[in-house]
Each structure stands twice: as structure tokens, then as C-alpha cells.
PDB file of C-alpha atoms in Angstrom:
ATOM      1  CA  MET A  13     -27.263-188.545 -17.569  1.00 49.00           C
ATOM      2  CA  ASN A  14     -24.049-188.070 -15.403  1.00 52.00           C
ATOM      3  CA  ALA A  15     -25.915-189.143 -12.537  1.00 55.00           C
ATOM      4  CA  TYR A  16     -26.325-192.734 -14.197  1.00 54.00           C
ATOM      5  CA  LEU A  17     -22.549-193.035 -14.935  1.00 51.00           C
ATOM      6  CA  PRO A  18     -21.558-194.942 -11.775  1.00 55.00           C
ATOM      7  CA  GLU A  19     -24.475-197.312 -11.994  1.00 54.00           C
ATOM      8  CA  LEU A  20     -23.567-197.965 -15.643  1.00 50.00           C
ATOM      9  CA  ARG A  21     -20.009-198.739 -14.702  1.00 52.00           C
ATOM     10  CA  ARG A  22     -21.003-200.994 -11.959  1.00 54.00           C
ATOM     11  CA  GLN A  23     -23.390-203.003 -14.172  1.00 53.00           C
ATOM     12  CA  GLY A  24     -20.602-203.296 -16.697  1.00 52.00           C
ATOM     13  CA  LEU A  25     -22.616-201.263 -19.295  1.00 48.00           C
ATOM     14  CA  LEU A  26     -20.101-198.479 -19.729  1.00 47.00           C
ATOM     15  CA  ALA A  27     -16.708-199.488 -20.696  1.00 49.00           C
ATOM     16  CA  ARG A  28     -14.298-198.448 -18.066  1.00 50.00           C
ATOM     17  CA  PRO A  29     -10.853-198.342 -20.219  1.00 51.00           C
ATOM     18  CA  ALA A  30     -12.492-195.624 -22.585  1.00 52.00           C
ATOM     19  CA  TRP A  31     -13.200-193.325 -19.430  1.00 51.00           C
ATOM     20  CA  ASP A  32      -9.524-194.043 -18.179  1.00 55.00           C
ATOM     21  CA  LEU A  33      -8.186-192.879 -21.439  1.00 54.00           C
ATOM     22  CA  PHE A  34     -10.429-189.755 -21.585  1.00 55.00           C
ATOM     23  CA  ASP A  35      -9.241-189.146 -17.796  1.00 56.00           C
ATOM     24  CA  ARG A  36      -5.627-189.473 -18.592  1.00 55.00           C
ATOM     25  CA  MET A  37      -6.038-187.017 -21.566  1.00 55.00           C
ATOM     26  CA  PHE A  38      -7.096-184.214 -19.158  1.00 54.00           C
ATOM     27  CA  GLU A  39      -4.298-185.178 -16.630  1.00 52.00           C
ATOM     28  CA  ASP A  40      -1.669-184.742 -19.470  1.00 51.00           C
ATOM     29  CA  PHE A  41      -2.935-181.290 -20.130  1.00 52.00           C
ATOM     30  CA  GLY A  42      -2.840-180.572 -16.250  1.00 50.00           C
ATOM     31  CA  LEU A  43      -6.408-179.720 -16.024  1.00 49.00           C
ATOM     32  CA  GLY A  44      -6.784-181.116 -12.758  1.00 45.00           C
ATOM     33  CA  LEU A  45      -9.543-183.761 -12.876  1.00 44.00           C
ATOM     34  CA  ALA A  46      -7.466-186.296 -11.025  1.00 42.00           C
ATOM     35  CA  LYS A  47      -8.420-186.800  -7.443  1.00 47.00           C
ATOM     36  CA  ASP A  48      -4.557-187.055  -6.355  1.00 49.00           C
ATOM     37  CA  LYS A  49      -3.659-183.674  -7.665  1.00 51.00           C
ATOM     38  CA  GLU A  50      -2.728-180.644  -5.441  1.00 67.00           C
ATOM     39  CA  TRP A  51      -5.167-178.737  -3.614  1.00 75.00           C
ATOM     40  CA  VAL A  52      -6.505-175.556  -5.308  1.00 85.00           C
ATOM     41  CA  PRO A  53      -9.226-173.209  -3.995  1.00 88.00           C
ATOM     42  CA  SER A  54     -12.470-172.856  -5.831  1.00 90.00           C
ATOM     43  CA  LEU A  55     -13.176-169.304  -7.070  1.00 93.00           C
ATOM     44  CA  ASP A  56     -16.347-167.243  -7.935  1.00 94.00           C
ATOM     45  CA  VAL A  57     -16.115-164.170  -9.982  1.00 94.00           C
ATOM     46  CA  ALA A  58     -19.139-161.794 -10.210  1.00 94.00           C
ATOM     47  CA  GLU A  59     -19.613-158.262 -11.693  1.00 92.00           C
ATOM     48  CA  ASN A  60     -22.257-155.606 -10.551  1.00 90.00           C
ATOM     49  CA  GLU A  61     -22.575-151.872 -11.819  1.00 87.00           C
ATOM     50  CA  GLY A  62     -19.529-150.565  -9.774  1.00 90.00           C
ATOM     51  CA  GLU A  63     -17.137-153.495  -9.289  1.00 93.00           C
ATOM     52  CA  TYR A  64     -15.887-156.999  -9.886  1.00 93.00           C
ATOM     53  CA  VAL A  65     -15.741-159.269  -6.853  1.00 95.00           C
ATOM     54  CA  VAL A  66     -13.641-162.450  -6.644  1.00 95.00           C
ATOM     55  CA  THR A  67     -14.378-165.053  -4.065  1.00 96.00           C
ATOM     56  CA  ALA A  68     -12.098-167.798  -3.098  1.00 94.00           C
ATOM     57  CA  GLU A  69     -12.741-170.798  -0.535  1.00 93.00           C
ATOM     58  CA  ILE A  70      -9.462-170.939   1.491  1.00 91.00           C
ATOM     59  CA  PRO A  71     -10.421-172.912   4.594  1.00 88.00           C
ATOM     60  CA  GLY A  72      -7.660-173.315   7.247  1.00 84.00           C
ATOM     61  CA  LEU A  73      -5.521-170.396   5.820  1.00 88.00           C
ATOM     62  CA  ALA A  74      -4.541-167.356   7.703  1.00 88.00           C
ATOM     63  CA  LYS A  75      -4.260-164.160   5.884  1.00 89.00           C
ATOM     64  CA  GLU A  76      -0.410-164.314   6.444  1.00 91.00           C
ATOM     65  CA  ASP A  77      -0.214-167.289   4.156  1.00 90.00           C
ATOM     66  CA  ILE A  78      -1.902-165.591   1.177  1.00 93.00           C
ATOM     67  CA  ASP A  79      -0.194-163.527  -1.473  1.00 94.00           C
ATOM     68  CA  ILE A  80      -2.281-161.373  -3.907  1.00 95.00           C
ATOM     69  CA  SER A  81      -0.858-159.338  -6.637  1.00 93.00           C
ATOM     70  CA  LEU A  82      -2.382-157.507  -9.652  1.00 91.00           C
ATOM     71  CA  SER A  83      -0.067-156.776 -12.524  1.00 88.00           C
ATOM     72  CA  GLU A  84      -0.550-156.135 -16.134  1.00 86.00           C
ATOM     73  CA  GLY A  85      -4.205-157.109 -16.072  1.00 87.00           C
ATOM     74  CA  LEU A  86      -3.408-160.416 -14.211  1.00 91.00           C
ATOM     75  CA  LEU A  87      -4.841-161.031 -10.650  1.00 93.00           C
ATOM     76  CA  THR A  88      -2.682-163.779  -9.039  1.00 93.00           C
ATOM     77  CA  ILE A  89      -3.689-165.363  -5.640  1.00 94.00           C
ATOM     78  CA  LYS A  90      -0.863-167.529  -4.186  1.00 93.00           C
ATOM     79  CA  GLY A  91      -0.761-169.401  -0.804  1.00 91.00           C
ATOM     80  CA  GLU A  92       0.057-172.386   1.104  1.00 88.00           C
ATOM     81  CA  LYS A  93      -2.033-174.701   3.344  1.00 83.00           C
ATOM     82  CA  LYS A  94       0.397-176.204   5.706  1.00 78.00           C
ATOM     83  CA  GLN A  95      -0.127-179.725   7.019  1.00 73.00           C
ATOM     84  CA  GLU A  96      -0.769-179.897  10.714  1.00 70.00           C
ATOM     85  CA  LYS A  97       2.067-181.630  12.743  1.00 67.00           C
ATOM     86  CA  LYS A  98       1.159-185.219  13.331  1.00 66.00           C
ATOM     87  CA  GLU A  99       1.713-186.631  16.813  1.00 65.00           C
ATOM     88  CA  GLU A 100       3.768-189.767  16.832  1.00 67.00           C
ATOM     89  CA  THR A 101       1.202-191.685  18.893  1.00 70.00           C
ATOM     90  CA  ASP A 102      -1.635-190.896  16.472  1.00 74.00           C
ATOM     91  CA  THR A 103      -2.491-193.661  13.928  1.00 77.00           C
ATOM     92  CA  TYR A 104      -4.313-192.181  10.859  1.00 71.00           C
ATOM     93  CA  HIS A 105      -6.663-194.535   9.052  1.00 75.00           C
ATOM     94  CA  VAL A 106      -8.006-191.892   6.567  1.00 76.00           C
ATOM     95  CA  VAL A 107      -6.343-188.665   5.368  1.00 70.00           C
ATOM     96  CA  GLU A 108      -8.782-186.952   3.011  1.00 69.00           C
ATOM     97  CA  ARG A 109      -7.795-183.273   3.637  1.00 72.00           C
ATOM     98  CA  SER A 110      -5.407-181.639   1.082  1.00 73.00           C
ATOM     99  CA  TYR A 111      -2.401-179.639   1.824  1.00 77.00           C
ATOM    100  CA  GLY A 112       0.388-177.600  -0.335  1.00 82.00           C
ATOM    101  CA  SER A 113       0.865-174.588  -2.128  1.00 88.00           C
ATOM    102  CA  PHE A 114      -1.387-173.071  -5.002  1.00 90.00           C
ATOM    103  CA  SER A 115      -1.567-170.296  -7.399  1.00 91.00           C
ATOM    104  CA  ARG A 116      -4.556-169.063  -9.337  1.00 91.00           C
ATOM    105  CA  SER A 117      -4.453-166.385 -11.895  1.00 92.00           C
ATOM    106  CA  LEU A 118      -7.336-164.526 -13.549  1.00 91.00           C
ATOM    107  CA  ARG A 119      -7.346-161.930 -16.366  1.00 91.00           C
ATOM    108  CA  VAL A 120      -8.909-158.758 -15.064  1.00 89.00           C
ATOM    109  CA  PRO A 121     -10.807-156.630 -17.527  1.00 85.00           C
ATOM    110  CA  ASN A 122      -9.586-153.248 -18.363  1.00 85.00           C
ATOM    111  CA  GLY A 123     -10.910-150.414 -16.410  1.00 85.00           C
ATOM    112  CA  VAL A 124     -10.273-151.534 -12.867  1.00 89.00           C
ATOM    113  CA  ASP A 125      -9.311-148.839 -10.389  1.00 89.00           C
ATOM    114  CA  LEU A 126      -5.949-150.270  -9.063  1.00 86.00           C
ATOM    115  CA  GLY A 127      -5.734-147.789  -6.026  1.00 87.00           C
ATOM    116  CA  GLY A 128      -9.152-149.047  -4.749  1.00 90.00           C
ATOM    117  CA  VAL A 129      -8.713-152.877  -4.746  1.00 93.00           C
ATOM    118  CA  LYS A 130      -9.466-154.307  -1.514  1.00 95.00           C
ATOM    119  CA  ALA A 131      -9.084-157.824   0.006  1.00 96.00           C
ATOM    120  CA  GLU A 132     -10.583-159.342   3.232  1.00 95.00           C
ATOM    121  CA  THR A 133     -10.852-162.630   4.651  1.00 94.00           C
ATOM    122  CA  ALA A 134     -13.512-164.148   7.244  1.00 93.00           C
ATOM    123  CA  ASP A 135     -14.728-167.737   7.909  1.00 91.00           C
ATOM    124  CA  GLY A 136     -12.564-169.426   5.404  1.00 91.00           C
ATOM    125  CA  VAL A 137     -13.551-167.133   2.459  1.00 95.00           C
ATOM    126  CA  LEU A 138     -11.248-164.558   0.721  1.00 96.00           C
ATOM    127  CA  LYS A 139     -13.127-161.799  -0.979  1.00 97.00           C
ATOM    128  CA  ILE A 140     -11.333-159.351  -3.438  1.00 96.00           C
ATOM    129  CA  VAL A 141     -13.135-156.289  -4.540  1.00 96.00           C
ATOM    130  CA  LEU A 142     -11.956-154.575  -7.825  1.00 94.00           C
ATOM    131  CA  PRO A 143     -13.743-151.316  -8.245  1.00 94.00           C
ATOM    132  CA  LYS A 144     -14.443-150.027 -11.885  1.00 90.00           C
ATOM    133  CA  THR A 145     -13.004-146.785 -12.858  1.00 87.00           C
ATOM    134  CA  GLU A 146     -15.665-144.121 -13.728  1.00 79.00           C
ATOM    135  CA  GLU A 147     -15.256-144.736 -17.390  1.00 72.00           C
ATOM    136  CA  GLU A 148     -16.133-148.531 -17.127  1.00 62.00           C
ATOM    137  CA  LYS A 149     -19.195-148.133 -15.057  1.00 62.00           C
ATOM    138  CA  THR A 150     -22.358-148.843 -17.012  1.00 59.00           C
ATOM    139  CA  ARG A 151     -24.187-146.110 -18.569  1.00 63.00           C
ATOM    140  CA  LYS A 152     -27.607-146.132 -20.099  1.00 69.00           C
ATOM    141  CA  ILE A 153     -27.375-145.074 -23.692  1.00 73.00           C
ATOM    142  CA  GLU A 154     -30.551-143.509 -24.978  1.00 80.00           C
ATOM    143  CA  ILE A 155     -31.809-144.539 -28.559  1.00 86.00           C
ATOM    144  CA  THR A 156     -32.483-141.299 -30.638  1.00 69.00           C
TER     145      THR A 156
END
């Protein structure tokens, strides 16, 4: 159904003012659906038997531009994507790349080994590995 929305709007079959009101509601709550909002990296969170893995897309950022902290069960990733210096002779017709500072926070489950947390970056992807403590690792429970 979502694929048909632009075509329905184009044909005038879907009232645009109602959608504008809907979009503004999300903007008021700061949920970031508007296209002119600041840049925020996308995250994936995965879990396997021994660890949690957080992966973030951070193209164009050096590791020096990223700050990662884990405090009271809250993993916070902060950084800044700096805009390249524009030459005075260049005339830009379209600028689609986003710049600015960002901050993303995730609640981390209990049972993470804080001493074993590792982070690495390669090819514009940040990978944070949060190992589970021995107590949190999955154990098979036999039914008697």
C-alpha cells in the first residue's frame, strides 16, 4: 500500500493536508521524519549466544570524531560529521549530504561484561561488541 501513496497523491486521490498534519505531529515530538532534520547514523542491534553487537553507519567520520560511552546501562555514541571546506570558485547546484553533530543512546541489557567491550571502525561502519557475562549466556534447561 505504501508504494501507491505517491501515485495516489499525484492523482489527487489522497488528501495532502491530512498527511501534512500527520507529518507535523511527528516533527513536534522530534521523531525525525522531516527531511531537513539533522544527520543521525542508522543502527543495527544483534544478539548471539555470547554477545550483543551494535553496528552503526558512519560514512566520512574518522575514529577521532566519535565518542562512545557506557554508563548505568546506557550506551551512547556521539560524533560530528564536519562539512568539507567549500572553495569560493565552486558553484553548488545540489547539496544532499548531511553534516552536523549527533548523539544516539541505547539501553543495554543487564549482564554485559563492561571490561570486554570493544569498538572498531572500517569502511564507514562502526561495530561495538558487548560481551555477555558468564551468568547471562544462554544455557539449555532440561525438562524433568
